[in-house]
Each structure stands twice: as structure tokens, then as C-alpha cells.
XYZ file of C-alpha atoms in Angstrom:
497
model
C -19.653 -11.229 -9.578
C -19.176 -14.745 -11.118
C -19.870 -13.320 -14.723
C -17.127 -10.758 -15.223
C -14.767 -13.400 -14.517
C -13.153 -15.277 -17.927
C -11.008 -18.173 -17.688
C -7.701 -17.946 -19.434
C -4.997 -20.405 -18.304
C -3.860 -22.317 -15.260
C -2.018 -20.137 -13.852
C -2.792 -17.821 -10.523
C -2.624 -14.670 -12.003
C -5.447 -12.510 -12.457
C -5.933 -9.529 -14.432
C -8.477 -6.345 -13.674
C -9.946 -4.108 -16.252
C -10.855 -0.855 -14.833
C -12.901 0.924 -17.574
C -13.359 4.700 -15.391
C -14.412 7.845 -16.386
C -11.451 9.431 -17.052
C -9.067 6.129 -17.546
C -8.919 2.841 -18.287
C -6.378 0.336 -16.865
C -5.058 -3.109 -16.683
C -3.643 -4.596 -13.653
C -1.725 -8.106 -13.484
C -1.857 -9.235 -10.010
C 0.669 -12.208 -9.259
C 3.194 -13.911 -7.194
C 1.973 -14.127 -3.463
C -2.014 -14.398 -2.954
C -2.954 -12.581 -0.254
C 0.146 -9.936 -1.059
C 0.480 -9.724 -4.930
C 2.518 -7.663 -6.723
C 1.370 -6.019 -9.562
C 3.191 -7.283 -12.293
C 1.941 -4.818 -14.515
C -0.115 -1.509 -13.949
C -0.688 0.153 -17.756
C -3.099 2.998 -17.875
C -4.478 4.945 -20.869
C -6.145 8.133 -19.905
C -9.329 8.031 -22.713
C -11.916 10.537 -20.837
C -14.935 8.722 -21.516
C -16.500 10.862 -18.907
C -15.330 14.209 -20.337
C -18.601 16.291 -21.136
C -20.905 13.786 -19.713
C -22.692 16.198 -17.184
C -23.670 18.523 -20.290
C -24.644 16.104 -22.943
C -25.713 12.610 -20.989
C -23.222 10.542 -23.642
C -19.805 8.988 -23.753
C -16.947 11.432 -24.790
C -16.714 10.067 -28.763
C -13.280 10.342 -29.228
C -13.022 8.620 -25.983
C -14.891 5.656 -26.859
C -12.647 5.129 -29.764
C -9.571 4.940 -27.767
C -10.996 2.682 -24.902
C -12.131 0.161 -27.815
C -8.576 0.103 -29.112
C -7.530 0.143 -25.119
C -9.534 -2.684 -24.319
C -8.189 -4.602 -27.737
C -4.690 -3.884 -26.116
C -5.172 -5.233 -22.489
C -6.737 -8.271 -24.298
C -4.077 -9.774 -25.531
C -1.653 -8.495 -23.053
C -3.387 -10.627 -20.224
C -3.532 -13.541 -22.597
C 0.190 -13.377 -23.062
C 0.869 -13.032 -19.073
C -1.051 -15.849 -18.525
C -3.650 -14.260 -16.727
C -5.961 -17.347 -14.857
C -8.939 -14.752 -14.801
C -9.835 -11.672 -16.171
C -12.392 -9.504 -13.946
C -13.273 -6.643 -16.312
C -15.378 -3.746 -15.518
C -16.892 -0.266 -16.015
C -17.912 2.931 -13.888
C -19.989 5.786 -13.447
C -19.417 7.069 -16.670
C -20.444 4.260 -18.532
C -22.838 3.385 -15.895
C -24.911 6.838 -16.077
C -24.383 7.766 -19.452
C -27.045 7.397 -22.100
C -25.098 5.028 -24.820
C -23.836 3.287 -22.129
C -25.383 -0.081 -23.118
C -24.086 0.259 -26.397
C -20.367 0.744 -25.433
C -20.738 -2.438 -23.298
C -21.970 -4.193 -25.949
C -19.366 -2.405 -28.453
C -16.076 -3.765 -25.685
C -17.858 -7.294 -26.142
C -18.326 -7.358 -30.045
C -14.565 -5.996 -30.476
C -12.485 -6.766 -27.775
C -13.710 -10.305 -26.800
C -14.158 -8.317 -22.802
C -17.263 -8.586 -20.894
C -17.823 -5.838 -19.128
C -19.734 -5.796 -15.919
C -21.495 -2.326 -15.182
C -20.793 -1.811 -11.310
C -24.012 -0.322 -9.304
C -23.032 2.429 -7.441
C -23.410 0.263 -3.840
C -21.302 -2.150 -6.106
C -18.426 0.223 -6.663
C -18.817 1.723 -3.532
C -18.076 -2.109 -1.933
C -15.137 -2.709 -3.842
C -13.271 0.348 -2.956
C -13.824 -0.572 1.068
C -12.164 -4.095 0.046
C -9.472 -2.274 -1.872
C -8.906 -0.198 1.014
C -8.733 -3.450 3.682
C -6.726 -5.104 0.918
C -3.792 -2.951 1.862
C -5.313 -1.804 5.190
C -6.735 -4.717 6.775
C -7.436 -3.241 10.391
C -8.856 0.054 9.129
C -11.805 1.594 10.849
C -14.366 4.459 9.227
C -15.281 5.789 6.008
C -13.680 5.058 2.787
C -14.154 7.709 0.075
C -13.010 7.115 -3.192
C -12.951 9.939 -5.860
C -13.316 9.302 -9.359
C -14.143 11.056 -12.697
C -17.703 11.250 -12.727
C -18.700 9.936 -9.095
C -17.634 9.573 -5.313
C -18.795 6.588 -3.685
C -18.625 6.744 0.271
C -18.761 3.285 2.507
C -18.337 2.517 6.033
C -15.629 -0.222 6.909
C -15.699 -2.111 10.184
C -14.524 -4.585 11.505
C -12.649 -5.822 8.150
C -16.258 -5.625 6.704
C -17.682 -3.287 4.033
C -21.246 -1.744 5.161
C -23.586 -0.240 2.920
C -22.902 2.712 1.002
C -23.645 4.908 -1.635
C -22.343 7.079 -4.848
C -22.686 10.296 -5.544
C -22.408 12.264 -8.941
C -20.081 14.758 -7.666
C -16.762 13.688 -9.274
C -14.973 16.534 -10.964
C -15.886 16.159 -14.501
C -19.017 16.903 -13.393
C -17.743 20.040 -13.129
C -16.393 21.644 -16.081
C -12.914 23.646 -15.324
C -13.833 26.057 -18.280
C -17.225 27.084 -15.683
C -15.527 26.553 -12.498
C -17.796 28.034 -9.798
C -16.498 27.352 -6.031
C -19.584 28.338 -4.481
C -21.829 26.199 -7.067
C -19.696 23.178 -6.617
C -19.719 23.285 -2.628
C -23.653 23.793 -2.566
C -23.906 20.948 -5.053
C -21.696 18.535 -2.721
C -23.311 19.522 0.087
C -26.758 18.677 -1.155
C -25.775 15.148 -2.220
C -24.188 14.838 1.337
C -27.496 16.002 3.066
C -29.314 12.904 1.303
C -26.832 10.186 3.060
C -28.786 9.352 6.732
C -26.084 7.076 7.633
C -23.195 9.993 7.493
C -23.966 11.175 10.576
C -23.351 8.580 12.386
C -19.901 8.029 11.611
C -18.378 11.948 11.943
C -15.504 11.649 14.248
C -13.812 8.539 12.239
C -10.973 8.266 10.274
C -11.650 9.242 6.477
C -9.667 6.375 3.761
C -9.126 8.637 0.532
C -8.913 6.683 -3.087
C -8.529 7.610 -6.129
C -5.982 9.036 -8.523
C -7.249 12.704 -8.101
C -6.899 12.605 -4.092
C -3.310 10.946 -4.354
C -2.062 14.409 -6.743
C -3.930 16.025 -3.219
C -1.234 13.971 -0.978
C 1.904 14.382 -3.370
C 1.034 17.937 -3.666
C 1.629 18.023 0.458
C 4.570 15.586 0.477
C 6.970 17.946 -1.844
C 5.071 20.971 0.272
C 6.162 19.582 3.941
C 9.588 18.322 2.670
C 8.094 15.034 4.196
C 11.476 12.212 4.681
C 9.319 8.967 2.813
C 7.533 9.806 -0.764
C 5.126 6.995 -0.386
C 1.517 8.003 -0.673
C -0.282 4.641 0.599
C -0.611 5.376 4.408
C -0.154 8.506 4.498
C -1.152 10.825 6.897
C -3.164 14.403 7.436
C -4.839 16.145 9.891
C -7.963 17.649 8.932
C -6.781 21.094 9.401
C -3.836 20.417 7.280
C -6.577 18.851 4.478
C -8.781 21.592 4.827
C -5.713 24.125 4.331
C -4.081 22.404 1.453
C -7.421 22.011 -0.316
C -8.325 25.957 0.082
C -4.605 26.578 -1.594
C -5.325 24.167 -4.353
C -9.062 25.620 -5.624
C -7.766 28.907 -5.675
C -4.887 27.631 -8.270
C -5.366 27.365 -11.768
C -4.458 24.394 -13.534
C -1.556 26.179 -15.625
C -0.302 27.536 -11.866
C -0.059 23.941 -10.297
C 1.598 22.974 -13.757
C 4.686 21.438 -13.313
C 4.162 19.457 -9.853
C 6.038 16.623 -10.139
C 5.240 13.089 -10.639
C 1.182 15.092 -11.203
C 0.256 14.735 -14.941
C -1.390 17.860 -17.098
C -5.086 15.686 -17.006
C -5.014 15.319 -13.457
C -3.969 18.677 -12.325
C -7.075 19.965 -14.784
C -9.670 18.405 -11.914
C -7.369 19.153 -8.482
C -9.448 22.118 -8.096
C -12.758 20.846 -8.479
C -11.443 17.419 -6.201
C -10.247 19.970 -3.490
C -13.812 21.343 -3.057
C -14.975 17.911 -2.519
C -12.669 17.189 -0.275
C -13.208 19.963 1.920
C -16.945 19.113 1.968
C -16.581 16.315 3.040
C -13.959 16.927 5.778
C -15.974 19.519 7.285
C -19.272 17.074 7.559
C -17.428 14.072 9.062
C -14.759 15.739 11.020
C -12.086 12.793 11.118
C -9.286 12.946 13.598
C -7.042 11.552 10.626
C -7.142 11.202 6.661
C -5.514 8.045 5.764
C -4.620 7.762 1.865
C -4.775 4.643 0.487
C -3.296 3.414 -2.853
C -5.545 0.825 -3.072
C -8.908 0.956 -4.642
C -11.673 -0.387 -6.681
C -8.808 -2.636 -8.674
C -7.177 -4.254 -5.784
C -11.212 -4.530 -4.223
C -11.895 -6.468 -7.010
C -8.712 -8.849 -6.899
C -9.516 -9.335 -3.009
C -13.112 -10.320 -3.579
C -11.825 -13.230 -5.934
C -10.004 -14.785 -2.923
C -11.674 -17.354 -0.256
C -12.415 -16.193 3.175
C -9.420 -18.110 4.470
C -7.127 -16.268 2.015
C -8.586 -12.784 2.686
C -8.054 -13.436 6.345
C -4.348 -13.823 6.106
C -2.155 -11.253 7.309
C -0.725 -9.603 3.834
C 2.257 -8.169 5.395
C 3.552 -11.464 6.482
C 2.387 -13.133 3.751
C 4.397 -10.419 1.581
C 7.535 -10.832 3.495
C 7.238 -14.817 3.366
C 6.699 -14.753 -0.586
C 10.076 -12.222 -0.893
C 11.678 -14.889 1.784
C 11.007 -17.573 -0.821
C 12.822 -15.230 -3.562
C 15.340 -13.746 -1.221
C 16.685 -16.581 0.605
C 20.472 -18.072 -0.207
C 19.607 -21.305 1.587
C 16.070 -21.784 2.986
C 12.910 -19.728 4.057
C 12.777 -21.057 7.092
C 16.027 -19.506 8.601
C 13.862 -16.156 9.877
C 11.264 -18.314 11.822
C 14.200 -19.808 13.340
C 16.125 -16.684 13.840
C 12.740 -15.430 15.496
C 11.708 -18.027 17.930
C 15.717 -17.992 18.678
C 15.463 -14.182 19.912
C 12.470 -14.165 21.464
C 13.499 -14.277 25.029
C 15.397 -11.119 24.418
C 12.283 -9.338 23.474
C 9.606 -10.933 26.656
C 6.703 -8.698 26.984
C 6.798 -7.805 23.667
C 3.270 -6.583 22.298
C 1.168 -8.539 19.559
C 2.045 -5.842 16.722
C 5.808 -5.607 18.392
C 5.886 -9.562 17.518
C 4.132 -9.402 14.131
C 6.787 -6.562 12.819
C 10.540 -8.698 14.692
C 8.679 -11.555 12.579
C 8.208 -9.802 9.504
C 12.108 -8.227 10.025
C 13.455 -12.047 10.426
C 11.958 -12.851 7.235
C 13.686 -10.396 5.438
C 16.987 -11.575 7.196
C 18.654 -12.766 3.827
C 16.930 -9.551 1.955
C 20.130 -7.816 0.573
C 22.995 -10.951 0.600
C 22.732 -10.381 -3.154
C 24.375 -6.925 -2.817
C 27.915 -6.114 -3.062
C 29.102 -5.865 0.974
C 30.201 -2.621 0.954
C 26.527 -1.606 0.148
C 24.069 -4.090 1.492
C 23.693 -2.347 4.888
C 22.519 1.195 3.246
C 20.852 -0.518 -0.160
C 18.539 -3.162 2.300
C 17.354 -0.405 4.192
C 16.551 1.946 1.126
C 14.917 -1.307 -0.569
C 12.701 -1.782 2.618
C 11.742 1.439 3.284
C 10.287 1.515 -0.321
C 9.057 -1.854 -0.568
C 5.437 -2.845 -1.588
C 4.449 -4.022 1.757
C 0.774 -4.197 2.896
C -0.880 -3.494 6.505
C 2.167 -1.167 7.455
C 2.090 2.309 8.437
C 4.869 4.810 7.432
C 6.092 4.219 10.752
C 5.913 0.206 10.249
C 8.549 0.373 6.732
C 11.215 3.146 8.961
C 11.205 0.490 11.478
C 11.636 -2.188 9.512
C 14.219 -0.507 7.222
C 16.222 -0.229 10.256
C 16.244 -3.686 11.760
C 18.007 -4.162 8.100
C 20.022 -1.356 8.340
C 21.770 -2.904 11.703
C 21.427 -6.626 10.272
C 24.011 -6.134 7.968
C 25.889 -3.477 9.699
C 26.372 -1.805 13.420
C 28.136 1.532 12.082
C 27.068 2.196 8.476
C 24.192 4.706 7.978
C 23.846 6.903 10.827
C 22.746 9.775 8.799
C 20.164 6.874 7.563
C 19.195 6.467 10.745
C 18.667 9.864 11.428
C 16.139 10.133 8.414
C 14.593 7.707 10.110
C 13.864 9.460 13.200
C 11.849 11.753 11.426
C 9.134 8.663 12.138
C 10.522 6.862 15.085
C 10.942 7.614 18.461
C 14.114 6.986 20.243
C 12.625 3.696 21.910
C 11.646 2.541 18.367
C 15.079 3.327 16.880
C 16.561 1.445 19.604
C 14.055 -2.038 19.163
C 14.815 -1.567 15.611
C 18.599 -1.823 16.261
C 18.326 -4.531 18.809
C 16.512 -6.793 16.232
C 18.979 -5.925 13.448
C 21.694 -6.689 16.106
C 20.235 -10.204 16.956
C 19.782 -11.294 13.463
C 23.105 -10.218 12.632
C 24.710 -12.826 15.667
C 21.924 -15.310 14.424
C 23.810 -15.358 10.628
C 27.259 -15.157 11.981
C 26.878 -17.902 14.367
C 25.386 -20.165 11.491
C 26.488 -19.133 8.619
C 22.532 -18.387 7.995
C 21.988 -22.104 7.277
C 18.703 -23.715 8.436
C 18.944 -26.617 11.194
C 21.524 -25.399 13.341
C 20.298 -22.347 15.200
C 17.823 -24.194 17.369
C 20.785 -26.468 18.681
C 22.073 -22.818 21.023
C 20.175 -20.712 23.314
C 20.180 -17.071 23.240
C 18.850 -16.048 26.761
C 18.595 -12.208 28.524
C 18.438 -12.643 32.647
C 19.899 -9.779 35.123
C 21.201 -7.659 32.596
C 23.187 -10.513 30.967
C 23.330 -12.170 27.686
C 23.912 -15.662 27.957
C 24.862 -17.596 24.336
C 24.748 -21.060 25.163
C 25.439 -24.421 23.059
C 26.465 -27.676 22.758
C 30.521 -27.713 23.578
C 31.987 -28.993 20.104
C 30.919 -25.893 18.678
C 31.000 -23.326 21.471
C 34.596 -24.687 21.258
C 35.258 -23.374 17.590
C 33.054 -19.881 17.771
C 35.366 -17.219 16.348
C 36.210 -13.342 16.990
C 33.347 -12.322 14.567
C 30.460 -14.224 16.838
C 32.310 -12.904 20.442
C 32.063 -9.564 19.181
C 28.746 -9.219 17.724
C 27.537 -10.835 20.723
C 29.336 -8.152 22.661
C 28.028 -5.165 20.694
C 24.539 -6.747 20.822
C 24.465 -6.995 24.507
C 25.706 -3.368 25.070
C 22.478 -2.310 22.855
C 20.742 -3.968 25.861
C 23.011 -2.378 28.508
C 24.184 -5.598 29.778
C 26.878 -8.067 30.375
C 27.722 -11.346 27.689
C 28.854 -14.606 27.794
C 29.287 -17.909 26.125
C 28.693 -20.859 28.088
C 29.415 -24.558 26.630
C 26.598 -27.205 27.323
């Protein structure tokens, strides 16, 4: 979509305006490429779609306060030094009568050329946004806005073909709400979709604003341990359940849900019926919510091949590395070529996540002591990380638990079991527990930890090196070597070369 792309500066950072149907927003994506942060998420909630299904035009007052929106964002990416600006507009604008003339209305006043999305276009850039953050995710992505849903199959890191449908909830009216009318009506636009049928039975990718209220709504419900909607789980039963509970609620009785605004919880009910629908036509083993969308699709599509094809948790970790470290980057590729023998017959995703936990090796050295153990984990666990499932950040917020301490946190680690298994609990504190002899041994300087040998054979740990400084190793590398090797049930020693 070369043409809703604007040069502004030099710089990498690009900025996407989302012009919906029930908000428009401005993200400023920045810092690593293939793992950006977004450096700023505003959002102004203008209901452009609000009436739309009764009289086929743009909410007026809402028009008035996208305009002055879109005026806003303008100069905001201009002064963040945005490189690009990829601006555009959705079913709302896209399906209302005056849509034309709002377009042309953003271009005249705002300086922002908006690009209408088709619905197969809108439908293909909330797949990407969804293998943005979920790279390896198989099935159907469903993403829920104000006016429309647009359903796509995603395979093999590839968007397929797929379509939109005109059954967002401000197409139905909360003042009218009919459950009956609103499940024939999604039903009917479901019957029209040949390819559905073919992929009941796969996992079900749920975007959107509305559908994340769904999962927070079952987070403070469950008392779940990690309040982190992307990658979150359901079953279908529990989606089907939750979503009967929520349309029989008012909006005034789900008032007060936290972290759920007033405008959102207005359209939960509606939402829920669609969500039902649509679990009860494809029947996924798992719903998988993704806080990635349309936005972050649009960001992706601006990279190359080679970029997209990197994996964004590693390239997350490495960019934090760059921030994090006290003396070089390098030290956790060191630190995990150095401890790979202890880990032999390791899987590929086993080595992908003891890589991405030696790159956070130097995470929390700017912490006072007495707090880095507990504050690293905390700061892991919650960390912006791509391509990891809850599962993935309790793991690796242990490895930094037990990198910076062997005692602190055991009611931590408890919380943590809530997603682990033992055997996980205990990798997790392995790694932690090499890494932690890696930076005592060198101070967590770069160059020197290749010159020893870390080596696991008959249920010994051998730490070998050259003699003139196996000669001067202290109390503090003898014992974490000891406390490391009883993690691994087995003997140590230190052997000069």
C-alpha cells in the first residue's frame, strides 16, 4: 500500500493512523525492527460509526472530533520523528455514505492521506498483526471492530483470503438490543463464508478492543496469577460460558470492571453474541487473544521479507541487551554457548528460550541488590516480549529470579507454578543458576568466559580453566558452583588446565 505511506524524516520510526469506527489512534513504533516498542499508543474514542446501521452516514459530532484528532496525531508524529506515516480508515468510513467526503475532509485539513482498507484488505492486516506478535500461529484470526468483523485464515506464517462481515456491535444498537435478532443476523453472514468450514477444529486468534474487555472480564473472574491479555488462553466452553453471562448483563451492571471503559462495556453484550456464534460454527480446541491487530499488521507489512522472518522474541531481547548491558551485548551469547553442555538434548524451543534468558543476563544490574532478584523477575514477567506464551514470560521470569539470587522469592516462585510444571521450574532455576556462576566467575565482562569450560559428565560438574586463574577463583565462584551442581543432583569440581 505504497500510497498511504508519507515520508517524514530519516529516522526508523514509523507511525500508524487507525481511523475505526468507534476510535481513532496513533501508534509510534520504534527502537528494535522486527520487535518495536510502541513509543506511544494515544487513542481518542470519536464514534464515527455510532448510528451508521440506521442512517448510512458518519456520526457528525464524530467527524468533528476525528478532524481535530487527525490535526493532533499530525504534528505529534512530526515531532517524534516519525520516518513514515501509514494512515488509514475502516468499515465505518469505508461503508458509510459521506465516506468519500471525510477522506477528502482528513486530506484538506490534516495534511493525512487516508487509505480506505477493502474489507479482504483489513481482513489481511489483522492476520499480519496477529503473526506480528504470534509468528507460529495456526487457524483463524477474527478481529472485532465497531462496525465489522473480518475473519482470515493464517498458515504457515501466511495470511489466506478472507472476508468482512457487517456484524460489529454498533450495528446493533444497545437501546434495541435483541439476542435472538443479533444471533440470526451473525449466523446468516457466517452461512455465506464457503471457506469456514473447512477450518472448524482450529485455534480461533481474537482482536480487537471489544474481545480484550471479553478476556479481562475472565482474568479478574478466574483470579488468573499474570494480567496480560496477549496470549491468553480459553477453552471454548469457558468462551461460550463467559459470553452467555456477559449478554445477559446490562451495561450499567458490568459498570465498574476495571481497567474496561463506560464506551466499551456499552457493546460487550452485543460482542458476546458474536463471539458465541462464531465459537459454536468453528469449534476451536483453544481461543488465543492477541493484542496485536490491524496497527501492528500494518507496521509488519512495511518491513522486508528478511526482517519479517526474524524471530521477534530474540530480536526483542537483543535490542533490551543493547540497553541493558553494563559492559557488552555479547556477554549472553557467550554465557549461552558456555552452558550448553549442561543442557545436551535440549529441544529447539528449549534452546531459543536459555538464549533469550542469557540475553537478559545483565537485565536488572541497575537495581539496588537487595531488590534485583524479585524486581527482574516482576520486570520480565511483564515485559513486552513477542512469540511467547504465558508460559514462555513465567519461565523466563524465573531464570532471572535465580540469576540474581538462589533463596529470594520463593513465594515468587510459587506464583509461578501456577504456569509451570515442576520440570519447568527446575530448567528455569538451572539456567538462572548457570548464568549466575557465568557473572561471578567474570565479573560479566566479555572475552574471558570462553577461556574455561563448564562441562556435566556422570553426574559431575567439571569447571575447568587455564591455571593462573583457577589459581585466584574465590569462595563466591566455589559456592555457586556448588549450589548449581546440587540443582543437577551431582558432584563439582574445579580442575586447573
Amino acid at each position: 500500500m505504497p500510497d498511504s505511506i508519507t515520508a517524514r524524516s530519516k529516522s526508523d520510526r514509523i507511525a500508524v493512523v487507525d481511523v475505526g469506527s468507534n476510535s481513532v489512534r496513533l501508534v509510534i513504533f520504534g527502537d528494535s525492527e522486527r520487535a518495536p516498542l510502541a513509543m506511544l499508543n494515544e487513542r481518542a474514542f470519536c464514534s464515527l460509526g455510532k448510528g451508521l446501521g440506521k442512517t448510512g452516514r458518519l456520526n457528525p459530532e464524530g467527524v468533528d472530533y476525528a478532524l481535530k484528532t487527525l490535526r493532533r496525531f499530525d504534528w505529534m508524529s512530526r515531532a517524534a520523528g516519525a520516518s513514515r506515516v501509514f494512515a488509514f480508515a475502516t468499515a465505518a468510513v469505508r461503508d458509510a455514505r459521506d465516506g468519500t467526503e471525510f477522506v477528502e475532509r482528513a486530506r484538506r485539513e490534516t495534511g493525512i492521506d487516508l487509505r480506505v482498507l477493502t474489507g479482504p484488505e483489513e481482513a489481511n492486516l489483522a492476520g499480519l498483526g496477529v503473526l506480528f506478535g504470534l509468528p507460529d500461529a495456526q487457524g483463524v484470526v477474527g478481529d472485532l471492530g465497531g462496525s465489522s468483523l473480518e475473519l482470515a485464515p493464517i498458515r504457515d506464517r501466511k495470511v489466506l483470503e478472507g472476508a468482512t462481515l457487517p456484524v460489529g456491535p454498533l450495528q446493533f444498537p444497545a437501546d434495541s438490543f435483541q439476542p435472538a435478532a443479533i444471533r440470526r443476523t451473525v449466523d446468516a453472514h457466517l452461512d455465506r463464508l464457503d471457506w469456514l468450514a473447512g477450518c472448524t477444529g482450529q485455534d480461533l486468534y481474537l482482536v480487537g478492543g471489544t474481545w480484550r474487555a471479553v478476556a479481562k472480564l475472565d482474568i479478574g473472574m478466574r483470579n488468573y496469577g499474570l494480567n496480560i491479555i496477549h496470549g491468553y488462553e480459553m477453552t471454548p466452553d469457558r468462551a461460550i460460558a463467559i459470553a452467555r453471562l456477559i449478554a445477559r448483563q446490562s451495561p450499567e451492571s458490568l459498570a465498574g470492571a476495571e481497567g474496561i471503559s463506560n464506551r466499551r462495556l456499552q457493546v460487550l453484550p452485543a460482542a458476546s453474541l458474536v463471539l458465541e456464534a462464531i465459537v459454536h460454527r468453528l469449534a476451536p480446541p483453544r481461543l488465543v487473544f492477541s493484542a496485536h491487530g490491524v496497527r501492528e499488521g500494518a507496521y509488519l507489512e512495511c518491513l522486508s521479507e528478511a526482517a519479517r522472518d526474524n524471530d521477534p522474541l530474540l530480536a526483542g531481547v537483543e535490542a533490551l541487551a543493547r540497553h541493558e548491558a553494563r559492559f557488552s551485548p555479547t556477554v549472553g551469547k557467550e554465557i549461552f554457548d558456555w552452558t550448553g553442555n549442561l543442557f545436551a538434548g535440549e529441544s529447539a524451543q528449549e534452546a531459543r528460550l536459555r538464549m533469550a534468558a542469557c540475553l537478559l543476563c545483565d537485565v536488572g544490574w541497575r537495581t539496588h541488590p537487595d531488590y534485583r532478584a524479585t524486581q527482574s523477575y516482576r520486570r520480565v514477567l511483564r515485559a513486552p516480549l513477542l512469540a511467547v506464551s504465558h508460559a514462555d514470560r513465567a519461565f523466563l521470569a524465573v531464570t532471572m529470579l535465580r540469576r540474581y539470587s538462589h533463596k529470594a522469592g520463593r513465594d515468587v516462585v510459587d506464583e509461578a507454578r501456577t504456569l509451570l510444571s515442576d520440570d519447568q521450574v527446575m530448567r528455569a532455576e538451572r539456567i538462572g543458576g548457570a548464568m549466575r556462576l557465568a557473572q561471578t566467575l567474570t565479573g560479566g565482562a566479555p572475552g574471558l568466559l570462553p577461556a574455561f569450560s563448564l562441562e556435566l559428565k556422570d553426574r559431575r560438574i567439571t569447571l575447568a580453566g587455564p591455571a593462573p586463574q583457577i589459581g585466584v577463583i574465590g569462595e563466591s565462584v566455589q559456592s555457586r558452583l556448588k549450589r548449581l551442581a546440587g540443582l543437577f543432583d551431582a558432584d563439582d569440581e574445579i580442575v586447573a588446565l
